[in-house]
Coordinates of C-alpha atoms and ligand atoms in Angstrom, one line a residue:
M28 CA 0.8 31.0 -26.3
I29 CA -2.1 28.9 -24.9
D30 CA -5.2 30.7 -23.9
L31 CA -5.7 29.3 -20.4
R32 CA -9.4 30.2 -20.2
E33 CA -10.1 28.6 -23.6
S34 CA -8.2 25.5 -22.6
A35 CA -10.2 25.2 -19.3
L36 CA -13.5 25.8 -21.2
T37 CA -12.7 23.1 -23.8
A38 CA -11.8 20.5 -21.1
L39 CA -15.0 21.4 -19.1
K40 CA -17.2 21.1 -22.1
S41 CA -15.6 17.8 -23.1
C42 CA -16.4 16.4 -19.7
G43 CA -20.0 17.6 -20.1
V44 CA -20.1 20.6 -17.8
E45 CA -23.0 22.8 -18.7
A46 CA -22.5 26.5 -19.4
A47 CA -24.9 27.5 -16.7
A48 CA -22.6 26.2 -14.0
L49 CA -19.9 28.6 -15.3
T50 CA -21.7 31.9 -14.5
G51 CA -21.6 33.0 -10.9
T52 CA -19.8 34.9 -8.3
L53 CA -17.0 32.6 -7.2
S54 CA -13.9 33.7 -9.1
V55 CA -11.6 30.9 -10.1
R56 CA -7.9 31.9 -10.5
T57 CA -5.1 29.9 -12.1
P58 CA -1.8 29.8 -10.1
L59 CA 0.0 29.7 -13.4
T60 CA -0.5 33.5 -14.0
G61 CA -2.7 34.6 -11.0
A62 CA -5.4 35.6 -13.6
E63 CA -9.1 34.8 -13.3
L64 CA -10.0 31.7 -15.4
L65 CA -13.7 31.6 -15.0
S66 CA -16.3 32.2 -12.3
V67 CA -18.7 29.6 -11.1
R68 CA -22.1 29.5 -9.4
Q69 CA -22.1 29.0 -5.6
T70 CA -24.5 26.6 -3.9
E71 CA -27.1 28.5 -1.9
D72 CA -29.2 25.8 -0.2
V73 CA -26.9 23.0 1.0
G74 CA -29.7 21.6 3.2
A75 CA -31.9 20.9 0.1
V76 CA -28.9 19.2 -1.6
V77 CA -28.3 17.0 1.4
S78 CA -32.0 16.1 1.7
A79 CA -32.1 15.0 -2.0
A80 CA -28.9 12.9 -1.5
H81 CA -30.4 11.3 1.6
A82 CA -33.5 10.3 -0.5
A83 CA -31.2 8.8 -3.1
Y84 CA -29.3 6.9 -0.4
Q85 CA -32.5 5.3 0.8
E86 CA -33.0 3.8 -2.6
W87 CA -29.4 3.0 -3.2
R88 CA -28.8 1.1 0.1
T89 CA -31.0 -1.8 -1.1
V90 CA -29.2 -2.2 -4.4
P91 CA -26.8 -5.2 -4.1
A92 CA -23.2 -4.2 -3.6
P93 CA -21.9 -5.9 -6.8
V94 CA -24.5 -4.0 -8.8
R95 CA -23.4 -0.8 -7.1
G96 CA -19.9 -1.7 -8.3
A97 CA -21.1 -1.5 -11.9
L98 CA -21.7 2.2 -11.4
V99 CA -18.2 2.8 -10.2
K100 CA -16.8 0.7 -13.0
R101 CA -18.5 3.0 -15.5
L102 CA -17.2 6.0 -13.6
G103 CA -13.7 4.7 -13.8
Q104 CA -14.1 4.2 -17.6
L105 CA -15.4 7.7 -18.1
I106 CA -12.5 9.2 -16.0
G107 CA -10.1 7.1 -18.2
E108 CA -11.7 8.5 -21.4
H109 CA -11.4 12.1 -20.1
K110 CA -7.9 11.6 -18.5
D111 CA -6.4 14.4 -20.6
D112 CA -9.2 16.9 -19.9
L113 CA -9.1 16.2 -16.2
A114 CA -5.3 16.5 -16.1
T115 CA -5.5 19.8 -18.0
L116 CA -7.9 21.2 -15.4
V117 CA -5.7 19.9 -12.5
T118 CA -2.8 21.8 -14.0
L119 CA -4.7 24.9 -14.6
E120 CA -6.3 25.1 -11.2
A121 CA -3.8 23.5 -8.9
G122 CA -0.6 24.2 -10.9
K123 CA 0.6 20.6 -11.2
I124 CA 3.1 19.6 -13.9
R125 CA 1.6 17.4 -16.6
S126 CA 3.0 14.1 -15.3
E127 CA 1.7 14.7 -11.7
A128 CA -1.6 15.9 -13.0
L129 CA -2.0 12.7 -15.1
G130 CA -0.8 10.7 -12.1
E131 CA -3.6 12.2 -10.0
V132 CA -6.2 11.2 -12.6
Q133 CA -4.6 7.7 -12.8
E134 CA -5.2 7.5 -9.0
M135 CA -8.9 8.0 -9.6
I136 CA -9.0 5.2 -12.2
D137 CA -7.0 3.0 -9.8
V138 CA -9.3 3.6 -6.9
C139 CA -12.4 2.9 -9.0
D140 CA -10.9 -0.5 -10.0
F141 CA -10.2 -1.2 -6.4
A142 CA -13.7 -0.3 -5.3
V143 CA -15.3 -2.4 -8.0
G144 CA -13.4 -5.4 -6.6
L145 CA -14.3 -4.4 -3.1
S146 CA -18.0 -4.4 -4.1
R147 CA -17.8 -8.2 -3.9
Q148 CA -15.7 -8.2 -0.7
L149 CA -17.6 -6.2 1.9
Y150 CA -17.0 -9.1 4.3
G151 CA -18.5 -9.6 7.7
R152 CA -17.3 -12.2 10.1
T153 CA -19.0 -15.1 11.7
M154 CA -18.0 -16.1 15.3
P155 CA -18.7 -19.2 17.2
S156 CA -21.7 -18.7 19.5
E157 CA -21.5 -19.9 23.1
R158 CA -25.1 -21.2 22.8
P159 CA -25.9 -24.4 20.9
G160 CA -28.1 -23.8 17.8
H161 CA -27.2 -20.1 17.6
R162 CA -25.4 -18.2 14.9
L163 CA -23.3 -15.1 15.7
M164 CA -22.2 -12.9 12.8
E165 CA -21.8 -9.3 11.7
T166 CA -23.3 -7.6 8.7
W167 CA -22.1 -4.4 7.1
H168 CA -24.7 -2.0 6.0
P169 CA -24.6 1.3 4.1
L170 CA -24.3 4.4 6.4
G171 CA -26.0 7.3 4.7
V172 CA -24.8 10.5 3.1
V173 CA -21.1 11.0 3.2
G174 CA -20.0 14.6 3.2
V175 CA -16.6 14.9 1.4
I176 CA -14.7 18.1 2.0
S177 CA -11.5 18.4 0.0
A178 CA -8.4 20.5 -0.2
F179 CA -6.9 22.4 -3.2
N180 CA -3.8 20.4 -3.6
F181 CA -5.4 17.1 -4.5
P182 CA -8.5 18.5 -6.2
V183 CA -9.8 15.2 -7.6
A184 CA -7.9 12.2 -6.2
V185 CA -9.1 12.7 -2.6
W186 CA -12.7 13.0 -3.9
S187 CA -12.3 9.7 -5.8
W188 CA -10.9 7.8 -2.8
N189 CA -14.0 8.7 -0.9
T190 CA -16.6 8.6 -3.6
A191 CA -15.6 5.3 -5.3
I192 CA -15.6 3.5 -1.9
A193 CA -18.7 5.3 -0.5
L194 CA -20.8 4.4 -3.6
V195 CA -20.0 0.7 -3.5
C196 CA -20.7 0.8 0.3
G197 CA -24.2 1.9 -0.6
D198 CA -23.8 5.6 0.5
A199 CA -24.7 8.8 -1.2
V200 CA -22.0 11.6 -1.5
V201 CA -22.2 15.3 -1.2
W202 CA -18.9 16.9 -2.1
K203 CA -17.6 20.3 -1.1
P204 CA -14.4 20.8 -3.1
S205 CA -11.9 23.5 -2.3
E206 CA -13.1 27.0 -3.3
K207 CA -9.8 27.3 -5.1
T208 CA -10.4 24.3 -7.4
P209 CA -14.1 24.1 -8.3
L210 CA -13.6 23.5 -12.0
T211 CA -12.0 20.0 -11.6
A212 CA -14.9 19.3 -9.3
L213 CA -17.5 20.4 -11.9
A214 CA -15.8 18.1 -14.5
C215 CA -15.8 15.1 -12.2
T216 CA -19.4 15.8 -11.2
A217 CA -20.5 15.8 -14.9
L218 CA -18.8 12.4 -15.3
V219 CA -20.4 10.9 -12.3
D220 CA -23.8 12.3 -13.3
R221 CA -23.4 10.6 -16.7
A222 CA -22.5 7.3 -15.1
I223 CA -25.5 7.6 -12.8
A224 CA -27.9 8.3 -15.7
E225 CA -26.5 5.5 -17.9
L226 CA -26.9 3.0 -15.1
H227 CA -30.3 4.3 -13.9
A228 CA -29.0 4.9 -10.4
P229 CA -30.8 7.5 -8.2
K230 CA -30.2 10.9 -9.8
D231 CA -29.1 12.7 -6.6
L232 CA -26.7 9.9 -5.4
H233 CA -23.8 12.3 -5.9
R234 CA -24.1 16.0 -5.5
T235 CA -21.5 18.8 -5.4
V236 CA -21.8 22.0 -3.4
I237 CA -19.7 24.9 -4.4
G238 CA -18.4 27.6 -2.1
G239 CA -16.2 28.5 0.8
R240 CA -16.0 27.5 4.4
E241 CA -19.6 28.4 5.1
V242 CA -20.8 25.8 2.6
G243 CA -18.5 23.2 4.3
E244 CA -19.9 24.2 7.7
A245 CA -23.5 23.6 6.5
L246 CA -22.4 20.1 5.5
V247 CA -20.6 19.6 8.8
D248 CA -23.7 20.6 10.8
S249 CA -26.3 18.5 8.8
P250 CA -27.9 15.7 10.9
L251 CA -28.4 13.9 7.6
V252 CA -24.7 13.4 7.1
P253 CA -23.5 10.6 9.4
L254 CA -19.9 10.7 8.1
V255 CA -17.9 13.8 7.3
S256 CA -14.6 13.0 5.5
A257 CA -12.6 16.2 5.6
T258 CA -9.2 16.7 4.0
G259 CA -7.3 19.9 4.7
S260 CA -5.4 21.8 7.3
T261 CA -5.2 20.9 10.9
R262 CA -6.9 24.2 11.6
M263 CA -9.9 23.1 9.6
G264 CA -9.9 19.7 11.3
R265 CA -9.9 21.3 14.7
E266 CA -13.1 23.1 13.8
V267 CA -14.8 20.3 12.0
G268 CA -14.0 17.4 14.4
P269 CA -15.8 18.8 17.5
R270 CA -18.7 20.1 15.5
V271 CA -19.5 16.7 14.0
A272 CA -18.8 15.0 17.3
A273 CA -21.3 17.3 19.1
R274 CA -24.1 15.7 17.0
F275 CA -22.6 12.2 17.4
G276 CA -21.6 12.1 13.7
R277 CA -18.4 10.4 12.5
T278 CA -15.4 12.1 11.0
L279 CA -12.6 10.8 8.9
L280 CA -9.9 13.5 9.1
E281 CA -7.0 13.8 6.7
L282 CA -5.1 16.8 7.9
G283 CA -1.6 18.4 7.8
G284 CA 1.7 16.5 7.8
N285 CA 5.2 17.4 8.8
N286 CA 7.0 14.5 7.2
A287 CA 10.5 13.5 7.8
A288 CA 13.1 11.0 6.4
V289 CA 16.1 9.6 8.3
V290 CA 19.3 9.1 6.2
T291 CA 21.7 6.6 7.9
P292 CA 25.4 6.1 7.2
S293 CA 24.6 2.9 5.1
A294 CA 22.1 4.7 2.8
D295 CA 22.5 4.7 -1.0
L296 CA 23.0 8.5 -1.2
D297 CA 22.3 8.7 -4.9
L298 CA 19.0 6.9 -4.6
A299 CA 18.2 8.9 -1.5
T300 CA 19.0 12.2 -3.3
R301 CA 16.5 11.4 -6.1
A302 CA 13.8 10.3 -3.7
I303 CA 14.4 13.4 -1.5
V304 CA 14.2 15.9 -4.3
F305 CA 10.9 14.5 -5.6
A306 CA 9.4 14.3 -2.1
A307 CA 10.6 17.8 -1.0
A308 CA 10.4 19.9 -4.1
G309 CA 7.9 18.0 -6.2
T310 CA 4.4 19.5 -6.5
A311 CA 6.2 22.7 -5.3
G312 CA 6.1 21.3 -1.8
Q313 CA 2.3 21.3 -1.8
R314 CA 1.5 17.7 -0.8
C315 CA 0.3 16.7 2.6
T316 CA 3.1 14.0 2.3
T317 CA 5.8 16.5 1.1
L318 CA 9.1 15.8 2.8
R319 CA 9.7 18.8 5.2
R320 CA 12.4 17.5 7.5
L321 CA 15.6 15.6 6.8
I322 CA 17.3 13.9 9.7
V323 CA 20.8 12.9 8.5
H324 CA 23.6 11.1 10.2
T325 CA 26.5 13.5 10.8
S326 CA 29.0 11.3 8.9
V327 CA 27.0 11.6 5.6
A328 CA 25.4 15.1 6.1
D329 CA 28.0 17.1 4.0
E330 CA 28.1 14.6 1.2
L331 CA 24.3 14.4 1.0
L332 CA 23.8 18.1 1.2
G333 CA 26.3 18.6 -1.6
K334 CA 24.3 16.3 -3.8
L335 CA 21.0 17.9 -2.8
T336 CA 22.1 21.5 -3.3
T337 CA 23.5 20.6 -6.7
A338 CA 20.2 18.9 -7.7
Y339 CA 18.2 21.9 -6.4
G340 CA 20.3 24.3 -8.4
K341 CA 19.3 22.5 -11.6
L342 CA 15.6 22.1 -10.9
P343 CA 13.6 23.4 -13.8
I344 CA 11.1 25.9 -12.3
G345 CA 8.5 27.2 -14.6
S346 CA 5.1 27.0 -16.1
P347 CA 3.7 23.4 -15.7
L348 CA 2.6 23.7 -19.3
D349 CA 6.2 23.7 -20.5
A350 CA 7.7 20.3 -21.2
G351 CA 10.6 19.7 -18.8
T352 CA 9.3 21.8 -15.9
L353 CA 9.5 19.9 -12.6
V354 CA 8.5 22.7 -10.2
G355 CA 5.4 24.7 -10.9
P356 CA 3.8 27.6 -9.0
L357 CA 2.5 27.9 -5.5
I358 CA -1.2 28.1 -5.3
D359 CA -1.2 31.9 -4.6
E360 CA 0.5 34.9 -3.1
A361 CA -0.5 34.0 0.5
A362 CA 1.4 30.7 0.1
Y363 CA 4.5 32.5 -1.0
E364 CA 4.2 34.9 2.0
N365 CA 3.9 32.0 4.3
M366 CA 7.1 30.5 2.8
T367 CA 9.0 33.7 3.2
A368 CA 7.8 34.2 6.8
A369 CA 8.9 30.6 7.6
L370 CA 12.3 31.2 6.1
D371 CA 12.7 34.4 8.2
A372 CA 11.7 32.5 11.3
A373 CA 14.2 29.7 10.5
R374 CA 17.0 32.3 10.1
K375 CA 16.1 33.9 13.4
D376 CA 16.4 30.4 15.0
G377 CA 19.9 30.1 13.6
G378 CA 19.1 28.3 10.4
E379 CA 21.3 28.6 7.3
V380 CA 19.5 28.8 4.0
L381 CA 21.6 26.7 1.7
V382 CA 19.6 27.2 -1.4
G383 CA 16.4 28.7 -2.8
G384 CA 13.6 30.7 -1.2
G385 CA 13.4 33.4 -3.9
R386 CA 10.5 34.1 -6.3
R387 CA 11.0 33.6 -10.0
E388 CA 9.1 36.0 -12.2
I389 CA 7.8 33.6 -14.8
D390 CA 4.3 34.6 -15.8
G391 CA 2.2 37.5 -14.6
D392 CA 1.1 37.2 -11.0
G393 CA 2.1 33.5 -10.7
Y394 CA 4.1 32.7 -7.5
Y395 CA 6.9 30.5 -8.6
A396 CA 9.1 29.8 -5.5
E397 CA 12.6 28.3 -5.6
P398 CA 12.6 25.2 -3.4
S399 CA 14.7 25.8 -0.4
I400 CA 17.0 23.7 1.9
V401 CA 17.7 25.1 5.4
R402 CA 20.2 23.6 7.8
M403 CA 18.9 24.0 11.3
P404 CA 20.8 23.8 14.6
S405 CA 17.8 22.2 16.3
Q406 CA 14.1 21.3 15.8
T407 CA 12.7 24.7 16.6
D408 CA 9.0 25.7 16.5
I409 CA 9.1 26.6 12.8
V410 CA 10.5 23.2 12.0
R411 CA 7.7 21.6 14.0
T412 CA 5.1 23.6 11.9
E413 CA 3.7 22.6 8.5
T414 CA 4.4 25.4 6.0
F415 CA 2.7 24.4 2.8
A416 CA 5.6 25.3 0.5
P417 CA 8.9 23.7 -0.6
I418 CA 11.1 24.1 2.4
L419 CA 13.3 21.2 3.6
Y420 CA 14.8 21.6 7.0
V421 CA 17.9 19.6 7.7
L422 CA 18.9 18.3 11.1
T423 CA 21.7 15.9 12.0
Y424 CA 22.0 13.0 14.5
E425 CA 24.5 10.7 16.0
T426 CA 22.5 7.7 17.2
L427 CA 19.4 6.1 15.6
D428 CA 17.5 6.6 18.9
E429 CA 18.2 10.3 18.7
A430 CA 17.0 10.3 15.1
I431 CA 13.8 8.6 15.9
A432 CA 13.1 10.9 18.9
L433 CA 13.6 13.9 16.7
H434 CA 11.5 12.3 14.0
N435 CA 8.5 11.8 16.3
D436 CA 8.8 15.1 18.2
V437 CA 6.3 17.0 16.1
P438 CA 2.6 17.4 16.5
Q439 CA 1.8 15.7 13.1
G440 CA 2.1 12.0 12.2
L441 CA 1.4 11.5 8.5
S442 CA 4.3 10.0 6.4
S443 CA 7.9 9.0 7.1
G444 CA 10.9 7.2 5.5
I445 CA 14.3 5.8 6.3
F446 CA 17.1 5.5 3.8
T447 CA 19.4 2.6 4.9
R448 CA 20.9 -0.7 3.7
D449 CA 21.0 -2.0 7.3
Q450 CA 18.1 -4.3 7.9
Q451 CA 18.2 -3.8 11.7
E452 CA 17.9 0.0 11.2
A453 CA 15.0 -0.5 8.8
E454 CA 13.2 -2.9 11.1
R455 CA 13.7 -0.5 14.1
F456 CA 12.1 2.3 12.2
L457 CA 9.1 0.2 11.2
A458 CA 8.7 -1.2 14.8
A459 CA 6.4 -0.1 17.6
D460 CA 9.1 2.2 19.0
G461 CA 10.0 3.5 15.6
S462 CA 8.2 6.1 13.4
D463 CA 4.9 7.1 14.9
C464 CA 3.3 7.9 11.5
G465 CA 0.5 6.3 9.5
I466 CA 2.8 5.8 6.6
V467 CA 6.3 4.4 7.2
N468 CA 8.6 3.7 4.2
V469 CA 12.0 2.2 3.6
N470 CA 14.2 3.6 0.8
I471 CA 11.3 5.5 -0.6
G472 CA 10.4 9.2 0.0
T473 CA 7.4 10.3 2.0
S474 CA 5.1 11.2 -0.9
G475 CA 3.5 9.2 -3.7
A476 CA 1.4 6.6 -1.9
E477 CA -0.4 3.8 -3.8
I478 CA -4.2 3.5 -3.5
G479 CA -4.1 -0.2 -2.3
G480 CA -2.9 0.8 1.2
A481 CA -4.9 2.7 3.8
F482 CA -3.9 6.3 3.7
G483 CA -3.7 8.6 6.7
G484 CA -1.9 9.6 9.7
E485 CA -1.8 10.0 13.5
K486 CA -1.8 12.9 16.0
E487 CA -2.7 16.2 14.5
T488 CA -3.0 14.6 11.0
G489 CA -6.4 13.4 12.3
G490 CA -6.3 9.6 12.5
G491 CA -8.4 8.9 9.4
R492 CA -7.7 6.2 6.9
E493 CA -8.9 6.3 3.3
S494 CA -8.6 4.5 0.1
G495 CA -7.3 0.9 0.2
S496 CA -7.0 -2.0 2.7
D497 CA -10.1 -2.0 5.1
A498 CA -10.7 1.8 5.0
W499 CA -14.1 1.0 3.6
R500 CA -15.4 0.1 7.0
A501 CA -15.5 3.8 8.0
Y502 CA -18.2 4.2 5.3
M503 CA -20.5 1.5 6.6
R504 CA -22.3 0.6 9.8
R505 CA -21.8 -2.7 11.5
A506 CA -24.6 -4.8 12.9
T507 CA -23.9 -7.8 15.1
N508 CA -26.5 -10.5 14.6
T509 CA -27.4 -13.4 16.9
V510 CA -29.8 -15.9 15.2
N511 CA -31.5 -18.5 17.4
A512 CA -32.4 -21.7 15.6
S513 CA -32.4 -23.9 18.7
G514 CA -36.1 -23.7 19.5
Q515 CA -35.2 -22.8 23.1
L516 CA -34.6 -19.5 24.8
L517 CA -31.0 -19.8 26.0
L518 CA -29.5 -16.7 27.6
A519 CA -25.9 -15.8 27.3
Q520 CA -23.6 -16.2 30.2
D521 CA -26.0 -18.9 31.5
V522 CA -28.3 -16.2 32.9
S523 CA -31.6 -17.7 34.2
F524 CA -34.8 -15.6 33.9
L525 CA -38.4 -16.7 33.7
Ligands
NAD617 P1 -7.9 24.2 4.1 O1 -8.0 23.6 5.5 O2 -7.7 25.7 4.0 O3 -9.2 23.8 3.3 C1 -9.6 22.5 3.0 C2 -11.1 22.4 2.8 O4 -11.8 22.7 4.0 C3 -11.7 23.5 1.8 O5 -12.6 22.9 1.0 C4 -12.3 24.5 2.7 O6 -13.3 25.3 2.1 C5 -12.8 23.7 3.8 N1 -13.0 24.3 5.1 C6 -12.1 25.2 5.7 N2 -12.6 25.5 7.0 C7 -13.7 24.8 7.2 C8 -14.6 24.7 8.2 N3 -14.5 25.4 9.4 N4 -15.7 23.9 8.1 C9 -15.9 23.2 7.0 N5 -15.0 23.3 5.9 C10 -14.0 24.1 6.0 O7 -6.7 23.4 3.3 P2 -6.1 23.7 1.9 O8 -5.2 24.9 2.0 O9 -7.1 23.6 0.8 O10 -5.1 22.4 1.8 C11 -3.9 22.3 2.3 C12 -3.9 21.5 3.6 O11 -4.5 20.3 3.4 C13 -2.5 21.2 4.1 O12 -2.5 21.3 5.5 C14 -2.3 19.7 3.7 O13 -1.4 19.0 4.5 C15 -3.7 19.2 3.9 N6 -3.9 18.0 3.2 C16 -4.0 16.8 3.9 C17 -4.2 15.6 3.2 C18 -4.2 14.3 3.9 O14 -4.6 13.3 3.3 N7 -3.8 14.2 5.1 C19 -4.3 15.7 1.8 C20 -4.3 16.9 1.1 C21 -4.1 18.1 1.8

């Protein structure tokens, strides 16, 4: 039997985490058994950390962007060299199965690659000036210290989306990881510190602050943090958004989802079944993009539900350390209680639990939940709520208009999918009057986005966009420049003065 604590210590040491960081008052538990793994030191003076990062930013902003890219390139290499260690820590702290833990680390490597390319493509536009002999253009400049607040369920990928991009944009980063997953954060911090030292970048360019909500609040309220990129629950975003806005800071909010897929009569039901099981039961239902609602045409509902309940019945639930396990534990007891309460509420609303919902006693105080499918008579309040556990609510529809209306009638707007072989239906779902989400897929489940696209969602999901495409713009400030080389003073709009 593997000693989980030893395994964590070995991975941390290999990444370069110093022993001093591993003595403190914040207890770190593993969801695999519920036992304490280690305890870590909490950050006392967030203000001092932010000030140091701000000073580093003042130096870093004048380093040419392609040179900044070299730092991120090295970071990507180091993450690649420590892929196994980091994946081990993700499994131990967040409970992910090996393949998903490795996938999360791969996402970090991918976004570093992306950011290195981006470091030569921080394009501004030039526009024709209405005045002869004038040039009108925009320039993108570094912004300052970016505060990154992250959630437990993607303990490292979300950090890397923000950090790789922020660093090439010329910003400094102060990271507040989830208090449930500080070990992966310490490991990443050691790697970024090493890259910074090797490339002689300013030493405080990246700092990590450890602790709970109060540590996050100190970052949120700091006037030296012009951008707070916060990932977590809608409750958290509701608090963070107005606080940052009150000091005219910017936020990039990546909050809860309540993602749905529509299954039409022409869908390939075998492909849909595989996609749905991964999206709904994978990561034990603990992704922001987890599939939580299935909207199925009445003509295929029974057949699809038959396939799904059979697949759910065979899902290997167990320790993520065991080869073959597909569903690991929930993060903690509270998560399982939330799941049970949601299932009770669904039953009260007339829902029929077709499969799952129980707890498997696998190891100690680990909360291993059986992924559940619940057929609902209508989209009641509990269906419209994000419960961070593997519950898939099933609703049926007759017309595509009805399906789209049901799909959009929730407060969240993160990810969505349609399963169809009818191009008109697919195009309708992608159109302006189709899905209202930030991520809209065809014949693919709601989870498992690639880093090249901008990631994020609408409504209570917060509106932020991170990672690929032009998401980098949120990390920079834009200056519009008019340069007069005409030798005369010409005022815009033909205004005469003096
Ligand atoms: P959470 O909201 O409990 O915590 C997230 C982070 O916010 C933690 O680091 C926490 O310490 C911090 N925090 C909490 N309250 C704060 C406050 N008032 N001020 C400053 N910081 C505060 O979320 P969680 O349970 O760790 O993660 C699960 C949630 O995150 C789900 O709702 C999930 O959908 C969401 N999530 C969203 C995305 C996305 O990209 N949209 C990605 C991952 C997770």
